[in-house]
PDB file of C-alpha atoms in Angstrom:
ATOM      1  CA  UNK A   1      -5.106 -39.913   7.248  1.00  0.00           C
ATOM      2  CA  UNK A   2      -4.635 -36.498   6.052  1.00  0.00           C
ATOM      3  CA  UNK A   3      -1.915 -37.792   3.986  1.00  0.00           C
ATOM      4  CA  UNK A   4      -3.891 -39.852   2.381  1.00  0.00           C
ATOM      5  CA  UNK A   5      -5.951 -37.443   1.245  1.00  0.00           C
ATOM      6  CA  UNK A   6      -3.546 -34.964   0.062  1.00  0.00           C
ATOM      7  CA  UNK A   7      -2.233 -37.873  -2.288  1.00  0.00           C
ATOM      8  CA  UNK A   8      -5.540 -38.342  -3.820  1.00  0.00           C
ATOM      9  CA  UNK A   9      -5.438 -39.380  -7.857  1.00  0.00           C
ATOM     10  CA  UNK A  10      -1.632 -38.948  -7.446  1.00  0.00           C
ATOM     11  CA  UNK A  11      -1.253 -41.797 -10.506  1.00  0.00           C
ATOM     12  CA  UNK A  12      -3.566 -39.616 -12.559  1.00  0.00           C
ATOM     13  CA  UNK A  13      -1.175 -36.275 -11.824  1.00  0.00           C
ATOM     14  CA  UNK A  14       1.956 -38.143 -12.358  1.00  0.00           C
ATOM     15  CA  UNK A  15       0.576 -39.375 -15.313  1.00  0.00           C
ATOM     16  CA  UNK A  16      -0.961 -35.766 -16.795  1.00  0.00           C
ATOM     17  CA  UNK A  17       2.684 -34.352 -15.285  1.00  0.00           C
ATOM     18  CA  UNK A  18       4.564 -36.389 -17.837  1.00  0.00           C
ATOM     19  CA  UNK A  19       2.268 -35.418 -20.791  1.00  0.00           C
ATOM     20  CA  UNK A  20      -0.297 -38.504 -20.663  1.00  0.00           C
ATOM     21  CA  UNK A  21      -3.297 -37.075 -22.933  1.00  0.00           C
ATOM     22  CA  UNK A  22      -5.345 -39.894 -21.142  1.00  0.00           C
ATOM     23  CA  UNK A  23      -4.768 -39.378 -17.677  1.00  0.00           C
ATOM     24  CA  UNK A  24      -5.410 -35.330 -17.949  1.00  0.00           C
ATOM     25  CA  UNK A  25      -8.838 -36.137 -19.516  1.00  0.00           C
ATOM     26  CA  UNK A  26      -9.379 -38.376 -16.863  1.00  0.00           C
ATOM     27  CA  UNK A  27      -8.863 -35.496 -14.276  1.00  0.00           C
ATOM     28  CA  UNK A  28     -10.261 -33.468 -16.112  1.00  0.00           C
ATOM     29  CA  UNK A  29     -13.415 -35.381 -15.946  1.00  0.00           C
ATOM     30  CA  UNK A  30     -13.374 -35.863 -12.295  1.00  0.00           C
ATOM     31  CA  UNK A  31     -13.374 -32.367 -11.529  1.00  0.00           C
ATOM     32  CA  UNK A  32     -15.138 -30.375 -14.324  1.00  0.00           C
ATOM     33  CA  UNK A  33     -18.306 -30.166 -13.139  1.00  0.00           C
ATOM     34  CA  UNK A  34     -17.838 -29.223  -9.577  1.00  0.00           C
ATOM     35  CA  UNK A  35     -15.127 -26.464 -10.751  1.00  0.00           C
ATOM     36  CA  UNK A  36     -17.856 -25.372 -13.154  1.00  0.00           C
ATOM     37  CA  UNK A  37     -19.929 -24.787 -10.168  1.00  0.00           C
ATOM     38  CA  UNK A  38     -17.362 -22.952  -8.260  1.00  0.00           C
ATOM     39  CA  UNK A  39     -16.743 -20.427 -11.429  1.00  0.00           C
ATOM     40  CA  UNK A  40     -20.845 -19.928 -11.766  1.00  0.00           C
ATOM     41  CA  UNK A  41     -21.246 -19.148  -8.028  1.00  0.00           C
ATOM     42  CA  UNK A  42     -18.747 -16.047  -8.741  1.00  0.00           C
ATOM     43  CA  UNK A  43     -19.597 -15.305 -12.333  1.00  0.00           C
ATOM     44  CA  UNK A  44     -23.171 -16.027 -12.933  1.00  0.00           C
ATOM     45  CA  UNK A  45     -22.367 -16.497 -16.372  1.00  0.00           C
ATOM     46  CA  UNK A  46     -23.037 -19.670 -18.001  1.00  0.00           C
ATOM     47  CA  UNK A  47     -20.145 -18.330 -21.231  1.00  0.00           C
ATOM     48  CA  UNK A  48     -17.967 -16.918 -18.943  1.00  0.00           C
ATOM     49  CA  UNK A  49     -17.684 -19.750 -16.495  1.00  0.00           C
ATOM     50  CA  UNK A  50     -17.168 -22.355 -19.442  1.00  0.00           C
ATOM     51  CA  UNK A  51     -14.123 -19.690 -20.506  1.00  0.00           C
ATOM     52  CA  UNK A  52     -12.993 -19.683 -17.294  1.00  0.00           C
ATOM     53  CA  UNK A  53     -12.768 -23.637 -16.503  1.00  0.00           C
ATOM     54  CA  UNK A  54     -10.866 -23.594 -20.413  1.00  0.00           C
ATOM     55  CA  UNK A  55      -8.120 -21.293 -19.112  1.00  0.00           C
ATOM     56  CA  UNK A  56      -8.123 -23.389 -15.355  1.00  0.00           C
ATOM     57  CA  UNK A  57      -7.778 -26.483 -17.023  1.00  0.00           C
ATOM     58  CA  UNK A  58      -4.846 -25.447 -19.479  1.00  0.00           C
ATOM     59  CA  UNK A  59      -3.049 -23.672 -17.482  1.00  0.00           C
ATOM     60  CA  UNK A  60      -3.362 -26.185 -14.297  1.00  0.00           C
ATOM     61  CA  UNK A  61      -1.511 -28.574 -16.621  1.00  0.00           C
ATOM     62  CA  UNK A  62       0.699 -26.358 -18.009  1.00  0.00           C
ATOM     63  CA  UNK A  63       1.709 -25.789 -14.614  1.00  0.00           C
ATOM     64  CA  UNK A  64       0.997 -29.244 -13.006  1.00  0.00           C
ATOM     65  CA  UNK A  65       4.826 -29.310 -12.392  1.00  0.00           C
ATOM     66  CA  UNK A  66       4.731 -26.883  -9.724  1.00  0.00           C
ATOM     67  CA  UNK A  67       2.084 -28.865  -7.952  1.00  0.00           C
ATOM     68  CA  UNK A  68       3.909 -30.580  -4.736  1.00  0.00           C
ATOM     69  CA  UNK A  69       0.912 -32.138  -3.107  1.00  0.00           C
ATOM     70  CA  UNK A  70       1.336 -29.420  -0.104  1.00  0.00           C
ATOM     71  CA  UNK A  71      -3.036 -29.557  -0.874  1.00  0.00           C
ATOM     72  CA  UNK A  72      -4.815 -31.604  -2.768  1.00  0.00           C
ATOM     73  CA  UNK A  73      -5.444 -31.403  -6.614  1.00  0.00           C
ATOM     74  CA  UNK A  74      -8.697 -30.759  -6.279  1.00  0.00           C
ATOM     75  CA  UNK A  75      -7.831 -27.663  -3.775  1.00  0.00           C
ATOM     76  CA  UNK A  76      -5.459 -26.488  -5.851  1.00  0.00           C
ATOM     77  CA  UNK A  77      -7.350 -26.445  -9.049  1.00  0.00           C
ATOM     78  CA  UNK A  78      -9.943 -24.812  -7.144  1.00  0.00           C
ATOM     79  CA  UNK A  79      -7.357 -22.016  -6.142  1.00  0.00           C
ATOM     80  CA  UNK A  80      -6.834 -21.628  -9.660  1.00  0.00           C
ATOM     81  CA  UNK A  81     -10.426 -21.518 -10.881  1.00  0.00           C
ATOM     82  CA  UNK A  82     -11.429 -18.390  -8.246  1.00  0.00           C
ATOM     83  CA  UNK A  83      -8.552 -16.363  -9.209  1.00  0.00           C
ATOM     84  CA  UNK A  84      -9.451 -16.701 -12.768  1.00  0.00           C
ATOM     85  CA  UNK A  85     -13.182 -16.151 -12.000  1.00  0.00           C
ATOM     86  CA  UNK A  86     -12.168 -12.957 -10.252  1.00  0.00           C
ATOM     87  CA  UNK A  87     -10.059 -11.904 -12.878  1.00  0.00           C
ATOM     88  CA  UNK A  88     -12.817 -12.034 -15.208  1.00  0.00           C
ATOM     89  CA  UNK A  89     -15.140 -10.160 -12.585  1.00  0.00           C
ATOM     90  CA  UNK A  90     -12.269  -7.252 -12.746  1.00  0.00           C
ATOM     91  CA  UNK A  91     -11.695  -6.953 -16.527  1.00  0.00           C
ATOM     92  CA  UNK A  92     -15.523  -6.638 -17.067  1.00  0.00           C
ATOM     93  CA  UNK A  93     -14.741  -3.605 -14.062  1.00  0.00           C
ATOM     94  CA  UNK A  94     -17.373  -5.274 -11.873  1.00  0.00           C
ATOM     95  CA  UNK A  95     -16.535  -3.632  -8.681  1.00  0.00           C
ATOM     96  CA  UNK A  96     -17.469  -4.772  -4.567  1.00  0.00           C
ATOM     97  CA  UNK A  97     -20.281  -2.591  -3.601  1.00  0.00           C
ATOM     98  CA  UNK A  98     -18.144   0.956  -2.868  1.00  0.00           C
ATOM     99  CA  UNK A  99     -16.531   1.426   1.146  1.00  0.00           C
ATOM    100  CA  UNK A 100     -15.651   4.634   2.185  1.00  0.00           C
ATOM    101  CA  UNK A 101     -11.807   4.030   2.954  1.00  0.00           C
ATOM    102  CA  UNK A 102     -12.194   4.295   7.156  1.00  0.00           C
ATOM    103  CA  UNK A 103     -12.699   0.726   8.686  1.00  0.00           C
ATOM    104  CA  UNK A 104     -16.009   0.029   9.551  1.00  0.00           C
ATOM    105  CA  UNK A 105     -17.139  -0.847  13.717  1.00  0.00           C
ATOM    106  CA  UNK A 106     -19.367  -3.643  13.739  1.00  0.00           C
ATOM    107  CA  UNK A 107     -21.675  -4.025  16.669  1.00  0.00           C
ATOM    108  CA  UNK A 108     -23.497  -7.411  17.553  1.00  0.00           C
ATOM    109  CA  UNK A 109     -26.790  -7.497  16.469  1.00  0.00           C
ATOM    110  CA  UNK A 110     -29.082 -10.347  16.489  1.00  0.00           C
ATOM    111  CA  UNK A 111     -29.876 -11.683  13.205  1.00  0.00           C
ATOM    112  CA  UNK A 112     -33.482 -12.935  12.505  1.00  0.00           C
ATOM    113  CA  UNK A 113     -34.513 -16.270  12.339  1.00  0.00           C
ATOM    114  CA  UNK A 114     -35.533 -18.065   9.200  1.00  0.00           C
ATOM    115  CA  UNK A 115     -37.899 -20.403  10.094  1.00  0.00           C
ATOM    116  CA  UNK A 116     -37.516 -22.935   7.460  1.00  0.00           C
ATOM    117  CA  UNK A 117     -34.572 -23.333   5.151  1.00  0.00           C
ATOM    118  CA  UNK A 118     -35.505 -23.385   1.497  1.00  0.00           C
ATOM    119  CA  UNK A 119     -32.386 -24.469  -0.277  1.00  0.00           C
ATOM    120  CA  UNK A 120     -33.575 -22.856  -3.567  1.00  0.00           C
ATOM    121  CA  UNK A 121     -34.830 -20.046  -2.295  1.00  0.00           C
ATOM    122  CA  UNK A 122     -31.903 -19.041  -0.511  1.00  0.00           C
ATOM    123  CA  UNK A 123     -29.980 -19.825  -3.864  1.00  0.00           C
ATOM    124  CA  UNK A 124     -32.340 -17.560  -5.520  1.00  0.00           C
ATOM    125  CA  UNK A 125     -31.956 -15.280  -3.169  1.00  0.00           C
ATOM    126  CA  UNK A 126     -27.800 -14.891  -3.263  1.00  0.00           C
ATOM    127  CA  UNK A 127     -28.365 -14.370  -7.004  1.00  0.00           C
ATOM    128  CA  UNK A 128     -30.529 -11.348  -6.164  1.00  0.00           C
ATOM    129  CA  UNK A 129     -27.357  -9.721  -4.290  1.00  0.00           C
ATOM    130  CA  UNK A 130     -25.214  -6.978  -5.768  1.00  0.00           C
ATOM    131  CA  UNK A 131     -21.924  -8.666  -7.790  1.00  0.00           C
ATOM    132  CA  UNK A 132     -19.844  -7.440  -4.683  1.00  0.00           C
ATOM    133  CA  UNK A 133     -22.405  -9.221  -1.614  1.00  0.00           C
ATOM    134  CA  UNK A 134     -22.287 -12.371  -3.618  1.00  0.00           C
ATOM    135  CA  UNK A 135     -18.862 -12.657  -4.499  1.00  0.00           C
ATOM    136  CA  UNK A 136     -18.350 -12.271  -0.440  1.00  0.00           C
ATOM    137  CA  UNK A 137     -21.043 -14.781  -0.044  1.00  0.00           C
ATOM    138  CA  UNK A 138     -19.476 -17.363  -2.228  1.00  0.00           C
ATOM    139  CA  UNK A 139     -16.128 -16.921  -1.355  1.00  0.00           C
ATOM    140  CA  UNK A 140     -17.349 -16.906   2.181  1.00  0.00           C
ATOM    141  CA  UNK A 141     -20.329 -19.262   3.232  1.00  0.00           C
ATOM    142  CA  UNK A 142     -19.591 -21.623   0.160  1.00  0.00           C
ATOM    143  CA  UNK A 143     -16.029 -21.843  -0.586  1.00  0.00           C
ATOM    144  CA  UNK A 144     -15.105 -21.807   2.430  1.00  0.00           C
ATOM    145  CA  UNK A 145     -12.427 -18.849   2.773  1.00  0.00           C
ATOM    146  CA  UNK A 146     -11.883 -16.655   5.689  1.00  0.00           C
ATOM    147  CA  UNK A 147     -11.395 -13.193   5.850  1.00  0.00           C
ATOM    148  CA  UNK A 148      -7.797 -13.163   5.144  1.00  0.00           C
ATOM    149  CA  UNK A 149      -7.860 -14.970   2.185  1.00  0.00           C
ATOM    150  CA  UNK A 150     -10.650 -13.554   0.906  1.00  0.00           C
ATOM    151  CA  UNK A 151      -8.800 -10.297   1.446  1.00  0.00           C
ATOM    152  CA  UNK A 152      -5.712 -11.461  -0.325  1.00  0.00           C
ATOM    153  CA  UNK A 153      -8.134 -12.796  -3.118  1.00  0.00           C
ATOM    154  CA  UNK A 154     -10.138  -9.508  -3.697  1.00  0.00           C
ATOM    155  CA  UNK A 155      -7.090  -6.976  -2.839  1.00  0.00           C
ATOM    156  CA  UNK A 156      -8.894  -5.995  -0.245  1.00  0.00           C
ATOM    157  CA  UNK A 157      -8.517  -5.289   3.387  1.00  0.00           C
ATOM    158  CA  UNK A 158      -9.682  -7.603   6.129  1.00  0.00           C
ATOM    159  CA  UNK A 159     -12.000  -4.807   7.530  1.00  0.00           C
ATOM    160  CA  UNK A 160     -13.593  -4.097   4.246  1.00  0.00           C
ATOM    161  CA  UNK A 161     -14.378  -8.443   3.765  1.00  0.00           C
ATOM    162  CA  UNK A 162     -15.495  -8.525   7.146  1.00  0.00           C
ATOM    163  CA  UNK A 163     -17.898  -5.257   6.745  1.00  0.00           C
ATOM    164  CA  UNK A 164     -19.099  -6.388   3.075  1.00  0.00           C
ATOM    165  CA  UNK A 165     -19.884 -10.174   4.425  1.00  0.00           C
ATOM    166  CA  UNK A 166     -22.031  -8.378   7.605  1.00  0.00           C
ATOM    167  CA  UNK A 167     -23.677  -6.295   4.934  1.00  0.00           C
ATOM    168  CA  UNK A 168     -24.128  -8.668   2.392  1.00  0.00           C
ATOM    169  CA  UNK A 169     -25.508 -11.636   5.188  1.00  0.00           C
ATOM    170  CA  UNK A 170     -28.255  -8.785   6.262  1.00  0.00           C
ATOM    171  CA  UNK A 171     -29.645  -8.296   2.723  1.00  0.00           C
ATOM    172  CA  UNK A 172     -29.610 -11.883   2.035  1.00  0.00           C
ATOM    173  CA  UNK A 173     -31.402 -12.404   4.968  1.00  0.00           C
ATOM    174  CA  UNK A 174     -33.954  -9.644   3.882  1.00  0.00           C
ATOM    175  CA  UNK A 175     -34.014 -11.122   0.740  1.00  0.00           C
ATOM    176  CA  UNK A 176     -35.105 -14.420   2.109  1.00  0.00           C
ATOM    177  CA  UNK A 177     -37.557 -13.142   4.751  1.00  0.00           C
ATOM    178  CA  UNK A 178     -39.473 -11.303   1.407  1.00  0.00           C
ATOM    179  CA  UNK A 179     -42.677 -12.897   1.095  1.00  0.00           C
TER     180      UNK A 179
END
């Protein structure tokens, strides 16, 4: 099965691979919007995202060559739309919330309880977080990345993701639990 999935719109890449105008609008069109939503998770900005997917898109087929199916299309776009997103997070010098440069000891604390899940609240509330928090947060809860990658991503240590997510999750929480 998971081959199957790794192969998915494979005639469409072929296609867009050998320089079919058609077939790269037609991916294009299949995953716009959600890669749109990926960018304006990290960005926030409705300009800069729309920039952002531009450069994805051209330079995900002016690469598509050196995709080999080892993830899916859609995975591999993705890849390509975060990096670019966090580019554009560095050049405007947005930096993660400042660490001292000693690791961090987490202890286990027990997080509240939020009684009732507001959807839009809580992604209200992750907009309300500093650049840093909700770049973790993103990268994290809703993209799906562990600590290692997100490490990799940010140029960052493990330690340092794993201490900004704990700190980031706590005023999120706060956040939320503000009447």
């Amino acid at each position: 099965m998971k081959t199957k999935i790794l192969y998915t719109h494979k005639d469409l890449v072929e296609q867009s691979k050998s320089g079919d105008r058609n077939s790269q609008y037609q991916l294009y069109d299949l995953y716009v919007d959600a890669m749109y939503n990926v960018s304006m998770r990290i960005l926030n900005v409705k300009e800069d995202a729309e920039d952002v997917i531009q450069d994805s898109f051209v330079d995900a087929f002016k690469n598509l060559s050196s995709f080999r199916y080892e993830s899916t299309f859609g995975s591999w776009l993705k890849r390509i739309v975060i990096n670019k997103s966090i580019n554009q997070l560095k050049q405007k010098k947005i930096a993660l919330v400042p660490l001292d440069q000693h690791e961090y000891h987490l202890n286990e604390e027990i997080d509240p309880v939020i009684t009732t899940l507001d959807i839009q609240k809580i992604k209200t509330s992750i907009t309300m977080l500093p650049q840093g928090y909700r770049q973790i947060i993103n990268l994290y809860l809703i993209e799906g990345y562990d600590h290692i990658e997100i490490g990799e991503i940010l140029n960052i240590s493990v330690s340092t993701s794993k201490s900004q997510y704990h700190r980031a999750k706590k005023k999120l929480i706060k956040i939320i639990n503000t009447p």
